[in-house]
Tab-separated table of C-alpha atoms in Angstrom:
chain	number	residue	atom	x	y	z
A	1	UNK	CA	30.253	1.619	18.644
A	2	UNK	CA	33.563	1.803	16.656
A	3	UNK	CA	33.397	2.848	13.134
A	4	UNK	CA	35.699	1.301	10.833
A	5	UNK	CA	35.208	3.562	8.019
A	6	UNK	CA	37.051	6.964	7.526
A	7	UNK	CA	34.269	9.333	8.213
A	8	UNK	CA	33.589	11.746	5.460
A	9	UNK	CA	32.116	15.412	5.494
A	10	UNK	CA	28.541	15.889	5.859
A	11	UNK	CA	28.391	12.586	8.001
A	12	UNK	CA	25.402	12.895	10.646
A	13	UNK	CA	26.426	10.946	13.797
A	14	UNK	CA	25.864	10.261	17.620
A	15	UNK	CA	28.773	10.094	19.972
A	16	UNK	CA	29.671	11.150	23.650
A	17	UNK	CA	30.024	15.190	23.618
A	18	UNK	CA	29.735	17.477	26.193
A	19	UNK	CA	29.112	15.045	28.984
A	20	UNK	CA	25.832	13.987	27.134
A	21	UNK	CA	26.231	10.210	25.424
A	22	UNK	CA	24.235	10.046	22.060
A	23	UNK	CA	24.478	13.650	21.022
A	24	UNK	CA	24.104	14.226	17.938
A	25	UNK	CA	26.338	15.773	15.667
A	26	UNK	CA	27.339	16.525	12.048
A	27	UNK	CA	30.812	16.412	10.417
A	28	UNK	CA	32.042	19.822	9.347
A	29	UNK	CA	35.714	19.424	8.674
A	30	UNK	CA	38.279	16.638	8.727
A	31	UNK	CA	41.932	18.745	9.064
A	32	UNK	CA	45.046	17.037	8.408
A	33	UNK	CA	45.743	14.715	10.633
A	34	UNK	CA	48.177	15.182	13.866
A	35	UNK	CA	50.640	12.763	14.738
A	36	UNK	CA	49.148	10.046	13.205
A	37	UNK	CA	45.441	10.722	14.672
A	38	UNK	CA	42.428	11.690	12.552
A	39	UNK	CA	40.641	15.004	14.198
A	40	UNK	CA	37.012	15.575	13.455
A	41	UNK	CA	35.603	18.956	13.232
A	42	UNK	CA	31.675	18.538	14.192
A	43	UNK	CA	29.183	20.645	14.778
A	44	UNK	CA	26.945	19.447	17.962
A	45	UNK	CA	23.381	19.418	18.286
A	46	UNK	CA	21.397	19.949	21.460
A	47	UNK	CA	17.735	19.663	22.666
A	48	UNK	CA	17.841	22.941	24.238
A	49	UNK	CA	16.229	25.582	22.852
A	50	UNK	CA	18.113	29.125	22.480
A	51	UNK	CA	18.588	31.717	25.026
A	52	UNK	CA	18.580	35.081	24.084
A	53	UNK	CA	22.148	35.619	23.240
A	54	UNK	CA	21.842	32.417	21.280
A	55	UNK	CA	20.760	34.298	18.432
A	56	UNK	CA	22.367	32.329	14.882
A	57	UNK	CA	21.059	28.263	15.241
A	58	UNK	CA	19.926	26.049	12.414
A	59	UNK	CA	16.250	23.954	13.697
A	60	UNK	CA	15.154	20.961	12.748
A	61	UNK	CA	12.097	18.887	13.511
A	62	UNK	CA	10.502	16.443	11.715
A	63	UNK	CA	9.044	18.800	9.252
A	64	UNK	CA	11.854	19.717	7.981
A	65	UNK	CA	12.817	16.908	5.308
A	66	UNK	CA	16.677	15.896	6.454
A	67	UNK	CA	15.179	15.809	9.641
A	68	UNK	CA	15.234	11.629	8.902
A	69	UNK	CA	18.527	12.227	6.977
A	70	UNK	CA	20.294	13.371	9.924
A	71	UNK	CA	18.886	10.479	12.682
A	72	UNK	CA	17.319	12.808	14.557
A	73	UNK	CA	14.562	11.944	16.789
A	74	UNK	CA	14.145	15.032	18.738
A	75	UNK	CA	13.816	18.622	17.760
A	76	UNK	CA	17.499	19.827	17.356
A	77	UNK	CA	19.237	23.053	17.253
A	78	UNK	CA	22.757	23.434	15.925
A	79	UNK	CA	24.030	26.467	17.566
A	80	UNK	CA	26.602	28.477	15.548
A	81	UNK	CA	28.733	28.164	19.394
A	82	UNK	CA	28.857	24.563	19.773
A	83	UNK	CA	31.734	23.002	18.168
A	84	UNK	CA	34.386	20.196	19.191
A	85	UNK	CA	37.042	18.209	17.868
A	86	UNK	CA	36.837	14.407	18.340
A	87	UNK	CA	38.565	11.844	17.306
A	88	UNK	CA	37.679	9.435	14.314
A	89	UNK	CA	38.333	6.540	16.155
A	90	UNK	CA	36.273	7.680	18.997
A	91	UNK	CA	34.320	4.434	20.186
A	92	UNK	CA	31.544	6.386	20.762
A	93	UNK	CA	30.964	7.647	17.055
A	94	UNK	CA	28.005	6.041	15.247
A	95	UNK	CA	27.318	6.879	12.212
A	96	UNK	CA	23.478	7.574	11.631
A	97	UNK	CA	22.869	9.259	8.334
A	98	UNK	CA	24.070	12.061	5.656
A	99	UNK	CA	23.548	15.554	5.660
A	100	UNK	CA	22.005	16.336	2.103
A	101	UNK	CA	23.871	18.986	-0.061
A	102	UNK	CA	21.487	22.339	0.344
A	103	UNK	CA	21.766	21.994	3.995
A	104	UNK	CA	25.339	21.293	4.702
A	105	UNK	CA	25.693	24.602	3.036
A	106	UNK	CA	23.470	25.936	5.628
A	107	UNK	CA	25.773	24.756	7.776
A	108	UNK	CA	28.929	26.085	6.495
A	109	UNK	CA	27.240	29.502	6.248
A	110	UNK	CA	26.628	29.059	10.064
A	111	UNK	CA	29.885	27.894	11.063
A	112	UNK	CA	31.359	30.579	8.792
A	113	UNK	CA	33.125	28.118	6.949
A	114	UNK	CA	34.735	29.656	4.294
A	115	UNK	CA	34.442	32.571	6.470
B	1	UNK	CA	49.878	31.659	-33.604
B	2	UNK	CA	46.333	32.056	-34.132
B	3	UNK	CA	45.421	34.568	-36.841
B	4	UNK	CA	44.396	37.643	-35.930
B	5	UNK	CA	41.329	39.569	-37.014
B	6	UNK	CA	37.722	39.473	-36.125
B	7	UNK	CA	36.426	35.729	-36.416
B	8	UNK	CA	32.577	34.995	-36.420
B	9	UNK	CA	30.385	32.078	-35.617
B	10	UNK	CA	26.679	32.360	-35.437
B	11	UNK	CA	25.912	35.007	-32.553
B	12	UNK	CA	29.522	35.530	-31.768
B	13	UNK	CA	31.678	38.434	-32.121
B	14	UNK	CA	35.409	37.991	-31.550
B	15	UNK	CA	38.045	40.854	-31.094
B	16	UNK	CA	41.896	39.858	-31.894
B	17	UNK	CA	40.578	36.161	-31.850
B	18	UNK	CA	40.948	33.150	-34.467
B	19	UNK	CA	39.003	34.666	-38.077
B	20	UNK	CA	38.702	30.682	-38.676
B	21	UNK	CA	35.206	29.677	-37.212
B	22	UNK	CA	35.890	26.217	-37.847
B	23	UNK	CA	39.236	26.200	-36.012
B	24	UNK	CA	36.560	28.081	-32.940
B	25	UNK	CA	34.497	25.744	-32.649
B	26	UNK	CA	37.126	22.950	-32.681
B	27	UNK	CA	39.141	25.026	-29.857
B	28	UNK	CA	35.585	25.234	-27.428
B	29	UNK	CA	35.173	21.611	-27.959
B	30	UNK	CA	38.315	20.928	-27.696
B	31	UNK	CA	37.918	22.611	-23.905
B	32	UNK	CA	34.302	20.814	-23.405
B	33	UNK	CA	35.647	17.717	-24.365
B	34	UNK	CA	38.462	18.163	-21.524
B	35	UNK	CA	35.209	17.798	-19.249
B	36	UNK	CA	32.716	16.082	-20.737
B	37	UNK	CA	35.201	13.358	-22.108
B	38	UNK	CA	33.241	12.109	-24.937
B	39	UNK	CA	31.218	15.666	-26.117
B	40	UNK	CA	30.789	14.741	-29.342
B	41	UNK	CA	29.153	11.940	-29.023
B	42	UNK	CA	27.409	13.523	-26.519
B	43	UNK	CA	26.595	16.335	-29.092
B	44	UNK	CA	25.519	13.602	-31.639
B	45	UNK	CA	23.237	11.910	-29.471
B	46	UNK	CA	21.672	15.624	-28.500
B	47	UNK	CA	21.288	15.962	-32.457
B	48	UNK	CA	19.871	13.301	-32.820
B	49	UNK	CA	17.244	13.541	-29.952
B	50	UNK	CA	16.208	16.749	-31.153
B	51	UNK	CA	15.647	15.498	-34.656
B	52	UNK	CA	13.870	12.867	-33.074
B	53	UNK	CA	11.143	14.593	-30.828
B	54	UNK	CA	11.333	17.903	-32.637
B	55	UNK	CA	11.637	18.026	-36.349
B	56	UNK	CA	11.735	14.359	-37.518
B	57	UNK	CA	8.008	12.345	-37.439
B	58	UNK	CA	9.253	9.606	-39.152
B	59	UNK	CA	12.225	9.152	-36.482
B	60	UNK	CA	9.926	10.058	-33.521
B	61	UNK	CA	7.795	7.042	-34.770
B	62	UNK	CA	10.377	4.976	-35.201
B	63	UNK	CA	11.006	5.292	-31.313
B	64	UNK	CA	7.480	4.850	-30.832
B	65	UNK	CA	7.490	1.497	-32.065
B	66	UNK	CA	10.611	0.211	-30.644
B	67	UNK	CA	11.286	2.088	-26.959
B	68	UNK	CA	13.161	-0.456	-25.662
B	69	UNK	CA	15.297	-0.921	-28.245
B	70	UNK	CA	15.887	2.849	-28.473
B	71	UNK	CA	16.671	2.752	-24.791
B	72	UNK	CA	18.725	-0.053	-25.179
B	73	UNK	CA	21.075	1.980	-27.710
B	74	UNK	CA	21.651	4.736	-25.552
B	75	UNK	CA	25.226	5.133	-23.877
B	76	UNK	CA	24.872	3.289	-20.175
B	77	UNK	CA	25.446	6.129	-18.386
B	78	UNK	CA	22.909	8.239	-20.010
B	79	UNK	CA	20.495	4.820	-19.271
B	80	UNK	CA	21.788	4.492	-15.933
B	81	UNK	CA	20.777	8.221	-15.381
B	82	UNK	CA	17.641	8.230	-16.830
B	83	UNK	CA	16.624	5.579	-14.526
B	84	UNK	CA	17.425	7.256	-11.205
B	85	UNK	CA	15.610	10.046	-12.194
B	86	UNK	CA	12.231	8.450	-13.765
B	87	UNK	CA	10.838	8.331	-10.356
B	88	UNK	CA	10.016	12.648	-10.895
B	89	UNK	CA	7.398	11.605	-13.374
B	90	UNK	CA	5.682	9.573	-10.400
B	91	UNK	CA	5.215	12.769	-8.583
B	92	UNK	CA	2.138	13.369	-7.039
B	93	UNK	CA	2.617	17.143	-6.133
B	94	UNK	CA	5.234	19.992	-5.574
B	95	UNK	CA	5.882	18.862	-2.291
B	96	UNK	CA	6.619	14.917	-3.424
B	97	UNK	CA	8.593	16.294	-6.251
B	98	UNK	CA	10.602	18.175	-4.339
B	99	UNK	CA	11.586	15.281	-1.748
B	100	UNK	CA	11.714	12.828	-5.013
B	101	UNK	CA	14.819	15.167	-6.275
B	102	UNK	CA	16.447	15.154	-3.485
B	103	UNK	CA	16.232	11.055	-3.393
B	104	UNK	CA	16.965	11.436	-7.680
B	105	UNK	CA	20.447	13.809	-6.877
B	106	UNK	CA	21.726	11.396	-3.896
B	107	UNK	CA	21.051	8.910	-6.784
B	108	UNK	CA	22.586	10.676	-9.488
B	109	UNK	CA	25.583	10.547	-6.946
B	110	UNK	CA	26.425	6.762	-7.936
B	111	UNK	CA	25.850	6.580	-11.374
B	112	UNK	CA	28.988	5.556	-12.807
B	113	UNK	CA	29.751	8.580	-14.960
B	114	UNK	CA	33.286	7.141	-16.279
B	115	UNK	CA	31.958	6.738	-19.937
B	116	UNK	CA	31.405	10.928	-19.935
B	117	UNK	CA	32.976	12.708	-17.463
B	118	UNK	CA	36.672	12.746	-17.205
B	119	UNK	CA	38.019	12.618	-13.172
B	120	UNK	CA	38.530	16.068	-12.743
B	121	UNK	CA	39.665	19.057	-14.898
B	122	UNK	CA	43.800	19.340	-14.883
B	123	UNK	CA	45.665	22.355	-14.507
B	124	UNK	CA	46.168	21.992	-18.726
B	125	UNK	CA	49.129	22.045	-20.536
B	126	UNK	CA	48.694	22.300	-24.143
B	127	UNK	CA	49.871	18.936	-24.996
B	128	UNK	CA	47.286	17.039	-22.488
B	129	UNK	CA	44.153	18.880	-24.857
B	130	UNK	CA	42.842	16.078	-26.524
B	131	UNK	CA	42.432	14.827	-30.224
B	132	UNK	CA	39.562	17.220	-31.797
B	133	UNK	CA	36.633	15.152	-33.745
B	134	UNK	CA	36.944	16.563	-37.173
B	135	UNK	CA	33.452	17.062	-37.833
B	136	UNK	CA	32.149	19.537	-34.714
B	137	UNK	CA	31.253	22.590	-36.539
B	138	UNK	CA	29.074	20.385	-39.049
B	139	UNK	CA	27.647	18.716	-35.869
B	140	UNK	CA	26.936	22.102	-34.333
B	141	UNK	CA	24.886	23.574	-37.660
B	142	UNK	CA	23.169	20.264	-37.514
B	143	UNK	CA	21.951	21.188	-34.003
B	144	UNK	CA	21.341	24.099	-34.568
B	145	UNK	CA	19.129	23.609	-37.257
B	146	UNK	CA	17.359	20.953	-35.400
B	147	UNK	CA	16.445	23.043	-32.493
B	148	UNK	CA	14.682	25.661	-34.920
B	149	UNK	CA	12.495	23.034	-36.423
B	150	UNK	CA	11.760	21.348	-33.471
B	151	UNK	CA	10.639	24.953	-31.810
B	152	UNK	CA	7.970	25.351	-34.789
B	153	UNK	CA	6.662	21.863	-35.044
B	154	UNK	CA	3.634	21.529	-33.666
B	155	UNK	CA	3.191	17.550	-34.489
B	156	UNK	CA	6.250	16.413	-32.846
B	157	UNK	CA	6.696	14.178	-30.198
B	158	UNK	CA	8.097	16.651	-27.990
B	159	UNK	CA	4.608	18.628	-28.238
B	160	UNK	CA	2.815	15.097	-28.375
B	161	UNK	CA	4.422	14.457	-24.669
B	162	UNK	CA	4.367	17.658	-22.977
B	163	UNK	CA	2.287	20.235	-24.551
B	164	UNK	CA	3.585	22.603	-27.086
B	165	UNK	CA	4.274	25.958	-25.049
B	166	UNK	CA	6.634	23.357	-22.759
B	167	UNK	CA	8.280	21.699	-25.736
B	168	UNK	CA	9.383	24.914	-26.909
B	169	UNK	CA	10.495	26.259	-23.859
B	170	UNK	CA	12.169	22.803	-23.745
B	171	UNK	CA	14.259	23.445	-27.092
B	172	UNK	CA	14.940	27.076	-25.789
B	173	UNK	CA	16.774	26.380	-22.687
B	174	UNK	CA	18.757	23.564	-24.448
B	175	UNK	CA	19.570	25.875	-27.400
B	176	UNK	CA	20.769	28.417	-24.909
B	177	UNK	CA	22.176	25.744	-23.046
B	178	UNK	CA	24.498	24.999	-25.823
B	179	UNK	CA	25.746	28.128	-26.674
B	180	UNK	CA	26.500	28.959	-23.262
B	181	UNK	CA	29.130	26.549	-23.629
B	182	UNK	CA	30.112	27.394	-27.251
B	183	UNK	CA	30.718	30.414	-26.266
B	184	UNK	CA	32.067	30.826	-22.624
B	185	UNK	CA	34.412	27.972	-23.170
B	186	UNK	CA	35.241	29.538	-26.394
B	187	UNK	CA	36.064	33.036	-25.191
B	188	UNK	CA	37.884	31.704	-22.096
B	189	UNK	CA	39.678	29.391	-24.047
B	190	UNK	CA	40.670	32.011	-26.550
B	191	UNK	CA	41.008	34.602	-23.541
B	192	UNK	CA	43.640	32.317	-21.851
B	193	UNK	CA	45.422	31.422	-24.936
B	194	UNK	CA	46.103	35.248	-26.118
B	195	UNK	CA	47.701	36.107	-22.814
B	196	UNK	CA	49.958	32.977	-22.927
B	197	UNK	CA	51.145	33.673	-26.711
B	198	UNK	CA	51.224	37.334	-25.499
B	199	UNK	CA	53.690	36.242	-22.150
B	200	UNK	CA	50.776	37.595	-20.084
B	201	UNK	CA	49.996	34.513	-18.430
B	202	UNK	CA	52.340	31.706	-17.797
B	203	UNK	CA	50.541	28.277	-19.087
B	204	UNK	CA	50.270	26.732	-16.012
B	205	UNK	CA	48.545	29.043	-13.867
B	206	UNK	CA	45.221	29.231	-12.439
B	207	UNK	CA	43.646	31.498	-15.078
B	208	UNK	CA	40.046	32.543	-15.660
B	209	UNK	CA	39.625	29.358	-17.632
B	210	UNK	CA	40.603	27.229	-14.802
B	211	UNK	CA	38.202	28.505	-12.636
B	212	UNK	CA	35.311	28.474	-14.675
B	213	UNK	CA	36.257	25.103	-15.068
B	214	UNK	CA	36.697	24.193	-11.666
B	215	UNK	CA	33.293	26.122	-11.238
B	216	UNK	CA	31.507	23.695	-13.237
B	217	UNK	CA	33.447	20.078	-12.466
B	218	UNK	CA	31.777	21.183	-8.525
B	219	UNK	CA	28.428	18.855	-7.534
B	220	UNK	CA	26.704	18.730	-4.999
B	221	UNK	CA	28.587	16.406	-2.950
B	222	UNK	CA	32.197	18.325	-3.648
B	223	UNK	CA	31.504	19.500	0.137
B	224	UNK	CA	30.936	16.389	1.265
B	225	UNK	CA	34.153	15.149	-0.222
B	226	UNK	CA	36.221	17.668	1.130
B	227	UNK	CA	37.312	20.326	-1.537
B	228	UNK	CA	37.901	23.062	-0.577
B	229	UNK	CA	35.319	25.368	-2.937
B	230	UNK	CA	33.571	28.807	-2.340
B	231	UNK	CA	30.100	27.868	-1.300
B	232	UNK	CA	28.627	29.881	-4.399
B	233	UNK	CA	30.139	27.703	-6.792
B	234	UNK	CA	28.066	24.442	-4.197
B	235	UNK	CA	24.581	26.011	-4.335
B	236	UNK	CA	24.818	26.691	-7.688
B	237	UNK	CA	26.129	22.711	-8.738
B	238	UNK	CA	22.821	22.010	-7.155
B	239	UNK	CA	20.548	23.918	-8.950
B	240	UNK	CA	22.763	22.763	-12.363
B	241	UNK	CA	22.178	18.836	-10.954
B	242	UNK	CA	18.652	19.576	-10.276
B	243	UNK	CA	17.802	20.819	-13.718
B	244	UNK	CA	19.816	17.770	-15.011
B	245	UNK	CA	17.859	15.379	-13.036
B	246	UNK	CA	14.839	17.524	-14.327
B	247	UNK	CA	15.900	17.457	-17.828
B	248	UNK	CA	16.562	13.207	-18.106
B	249	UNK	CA	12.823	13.005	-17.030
B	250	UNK	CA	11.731	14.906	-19.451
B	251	UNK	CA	13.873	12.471	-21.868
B	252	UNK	CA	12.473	9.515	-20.244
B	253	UNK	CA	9.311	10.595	-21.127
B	254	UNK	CA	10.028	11.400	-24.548
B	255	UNK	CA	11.720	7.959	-24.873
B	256	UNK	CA	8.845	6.352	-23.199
B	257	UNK	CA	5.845	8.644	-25.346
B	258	UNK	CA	4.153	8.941	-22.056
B	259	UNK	CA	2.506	12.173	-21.572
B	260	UNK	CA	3.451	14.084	-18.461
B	261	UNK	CA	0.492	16.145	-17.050
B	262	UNK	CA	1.176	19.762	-17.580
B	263	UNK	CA	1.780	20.973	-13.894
B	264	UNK	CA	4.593	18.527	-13.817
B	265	UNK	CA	6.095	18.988	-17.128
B	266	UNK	CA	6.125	22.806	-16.354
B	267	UNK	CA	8.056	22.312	-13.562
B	268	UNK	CA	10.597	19.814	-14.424
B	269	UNK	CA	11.181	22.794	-17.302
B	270	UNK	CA	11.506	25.598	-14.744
B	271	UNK	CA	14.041	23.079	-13.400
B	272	UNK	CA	15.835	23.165	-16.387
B	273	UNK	CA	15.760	26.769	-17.354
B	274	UNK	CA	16.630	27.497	-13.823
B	275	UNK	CA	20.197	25.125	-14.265
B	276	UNK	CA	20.783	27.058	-18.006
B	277	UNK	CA	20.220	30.414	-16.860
B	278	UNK	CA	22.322	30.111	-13.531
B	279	UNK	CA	24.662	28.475	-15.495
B	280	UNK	CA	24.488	31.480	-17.948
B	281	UNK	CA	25.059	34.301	-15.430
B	282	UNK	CA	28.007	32.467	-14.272
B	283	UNK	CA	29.305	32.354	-17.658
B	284	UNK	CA	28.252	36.268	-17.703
B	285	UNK	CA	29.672	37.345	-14.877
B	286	UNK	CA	33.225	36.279	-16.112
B	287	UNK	CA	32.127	38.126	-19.204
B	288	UNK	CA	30.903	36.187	-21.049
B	289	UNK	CA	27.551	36.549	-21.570
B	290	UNK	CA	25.801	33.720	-23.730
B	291	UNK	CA	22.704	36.228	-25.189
B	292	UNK	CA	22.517	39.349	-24.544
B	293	UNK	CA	19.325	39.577	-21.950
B	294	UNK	CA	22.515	38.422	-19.424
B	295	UNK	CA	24.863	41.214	-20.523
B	296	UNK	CA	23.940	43.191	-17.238
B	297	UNK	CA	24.805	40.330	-14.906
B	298	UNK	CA	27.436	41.752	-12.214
B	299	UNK	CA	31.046	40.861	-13.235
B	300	UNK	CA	32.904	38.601	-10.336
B	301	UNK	CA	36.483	37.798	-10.045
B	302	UNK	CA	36.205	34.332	-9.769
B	303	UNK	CA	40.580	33.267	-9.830
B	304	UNK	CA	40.224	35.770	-6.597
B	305	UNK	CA	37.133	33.732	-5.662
B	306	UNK	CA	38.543	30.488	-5.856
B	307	UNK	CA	41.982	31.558	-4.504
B	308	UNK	CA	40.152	32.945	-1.413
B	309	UNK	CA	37.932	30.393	-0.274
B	310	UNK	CA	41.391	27.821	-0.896
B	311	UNK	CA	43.230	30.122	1.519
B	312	UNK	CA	40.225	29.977	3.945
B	313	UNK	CA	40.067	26.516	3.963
B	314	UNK	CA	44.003	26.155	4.653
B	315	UNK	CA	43.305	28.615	7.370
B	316	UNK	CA	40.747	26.671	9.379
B	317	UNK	CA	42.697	23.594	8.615
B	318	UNK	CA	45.506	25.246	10.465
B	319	UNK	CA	43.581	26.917	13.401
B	320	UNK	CA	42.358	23.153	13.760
B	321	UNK	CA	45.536	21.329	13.882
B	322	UNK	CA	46.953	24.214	16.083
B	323	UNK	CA	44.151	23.592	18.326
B	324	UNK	CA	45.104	20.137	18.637
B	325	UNK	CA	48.453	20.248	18.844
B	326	UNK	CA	47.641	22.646	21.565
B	327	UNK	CA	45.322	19.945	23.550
B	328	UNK	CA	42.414	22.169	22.966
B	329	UNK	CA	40.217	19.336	22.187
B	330	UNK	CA	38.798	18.712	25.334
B	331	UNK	CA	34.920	18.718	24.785
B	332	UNK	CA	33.113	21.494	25.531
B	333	UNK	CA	30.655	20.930	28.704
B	334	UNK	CA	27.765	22.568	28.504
B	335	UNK	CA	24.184	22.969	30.380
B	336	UNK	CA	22.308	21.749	27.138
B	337	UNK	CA	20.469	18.432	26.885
């Protein structure tokens, strides 16, 4: 799917990272753009529980209430390792929901961002 | 020049400030106003609510009779707000209130506040301050007044709707609500104004003024829209938009004369106290404490703050773009599902 919009922070999507189609992910940071090309900071969630050097992670299941929020249908982990740049006009972006404010700072605390 | 000499206004002691209260007053508004666009009327309308629901029968039945119409005269944004938030009083228990105030704040988000808030606060110059309603200090009295009776009446609407122990908590946190901005704005206005007539301060930089101001223009959603804030200044624009949200159902209900059963009306109030008081220990730890139960709240160097958290943003934007320019993009493969 191509998005047409500019994608903004806090934007929950799914898009091809890591080899794995459909991941889903969260929009952390949009820097300046580079030659032209919008760059997407994102956060990536994975299905895989932690191991035990995996030790900072934000969880979500469908308790938790932005579990619908974030258009998750799986128990998620954000892992404070698993970041990637894309690209905004990445075909593979969907956009699928919006983090809400209390835990997008979560998030920044994770991701050290300020640091 | 501002005359110099110890100046007074109701619960306020000022050292080398204005002597005039009125011309106070008129200088914190002036600030508030730079923000909240239209404060005075804003002010009036406060005035007037209290007088309503607090002090005044014959006003509070005059609503009674005519809600709609009441309503109707209210400033559309105020209206608009109201709305989102009426669906709190539907709540059936903590746990539905909670998830209804986080659907009432995304809400909140599109209300069009153009009629109240101005875009953003600038980095000021004196001539951009605005034109200074004439009457502010009489307005202020007037409140001030109001929120005393309204505390001691036991017949008024406000106790009619929820309870007397919550209607004066109610008045309370409002009360300390506004002199939290009387007199933080006031000070910092005063604060930044000495060390520019005193060459201490050139006008246009980022003083402590600016960033309480910036402090306080954040929401919720200033993350989501990119700025680049310390994450302090976030959290606490949601528990300020929370207690807002809390305190325009509390006004619906007034409005409306529907009573609010008392585990609900005591917690939209916590709500509210909990937005004044963090609101007041920010103001306090710039120094400026609004009462003096906050006078003990840690001091925090909030320019240094602000200036910090703008130079870490800059930094990941570059260690970003380096990345990229480097061709570190690639995604990272990885074992996980």
């Amino acid at each position: 799917m191509t998005t047409t919009k500019s994608l903004s922070v806090g934007d929950a999507l799914r898009a091809y990272l890591g080899t794995k189609l459909n991941r889903p992910a969260l929009v952390l940071r949009r820097p300046p753009p580079v030659k032209g090309v919008q760059w997407l900071f994102v956060a990536m969630g994975t299905r895989t529980p932690p191991q035990n050097h995996e030790t900072r992670f934000i969880f979500l299941d469908s308790s938790h209430r932005a579990f619908r929020n974030l258009g998750l249908t799986a128990p998620t982990w954000f892992k404070d390792k698993k970041t990637a740049l894309i690209r905004e006009n990445d075909d593979s972006i969907a956009v699928v929901g919006e983090c809400p404010p209390d835990l997008l700072i979560e998030f920044f605390k994770l991701y050290g961002i300020p640091h | 020049m501002y005359p110099r000499g110890r100046g007074r206004l109701p619960g306020i002691t000022l050292r080398g400030a204005p002597s005039a209260s009125y011309r106070c007053t008129v200088s914190v508004l002036s600030i508030a106003s730079r923000f909240y666009g239209k404060v005075a009327s804003a002010g009036s309308l406060l005035s007037e609510m209290v007088a309503a629901w607090g002090g005044s029968a014959s006003k509070s039945a005059a609503n009674l009779q005519a809600p709609e119409k009441a309503l109707a005269e209210l400033p559309s944004w105020l209206r608009a707000a109201m709305d989102a938030s009426a669906p709190l009083l539907q709540s059936r228990d903590l746990g539905d209130l909670e998830g209804r105030l986080a659907e009432v704040l995304s809400s909140l988000r599109h209300v069009s506040w153009s009629e109240l808030l101005t875009e953003k606060p600038e980095r000021r110059s004196q001539s951009t301050l605005p034109a200074i309603p004439t009457d502010l200090q009489a307005q202020l009295a007037e409140l001030q007044k109001h929120f005393h009776t309204a505390m001691s009446d036991e017949s008024s609407e406000a106790t009619h709707v929820l309870g007397l122990s919550q209607s004066r908590a109610l008045w309370k946190a409002l009360m300390l609500g506004v002199w939290i901005v009387v007199k933080g704005f006031l000070l910092s206005y005063l604060e930044y104004k000495l060390a520019v007539e005193r060459g201490k301060q050139e006008e246009d930089d980022f003083s402590k003024m600016d960033a309480i101001m910036e402090f306080m223009a954040v929401s919720p959603w200033s993350l989501h829209e990119g700025e680049s804030i310390p994450l302090a200044a976030a959290e606490s624009a949601i528990v300020r938009w929370e207690g807002f949200a809390a305190l325009l159902a509390v006004l619906t209900a007034l409005f409306r004369g529907h009573k609010v059963e008392p585990w609900l009306s005591w917690t939209l109030l916590r709500k509210v106290e909990d937005a004044v008081n963090d609101t007041a220990k920010f103001f306090a730890s710039n120094g400026y404490p609004p009462t003096p139960e906050f006078a003990n709240v840690a001091r925090i160097d909030w320019v240094q703050r602000w200036q910090d958290a703008e130079a870490q943003y800059d930094d990941l934007d570059a260690k970003l773009v380096e990345a990229i320019q480097a061709g570190r993009v690639g995604i990272p493969d990885d074992d996980d599902d």
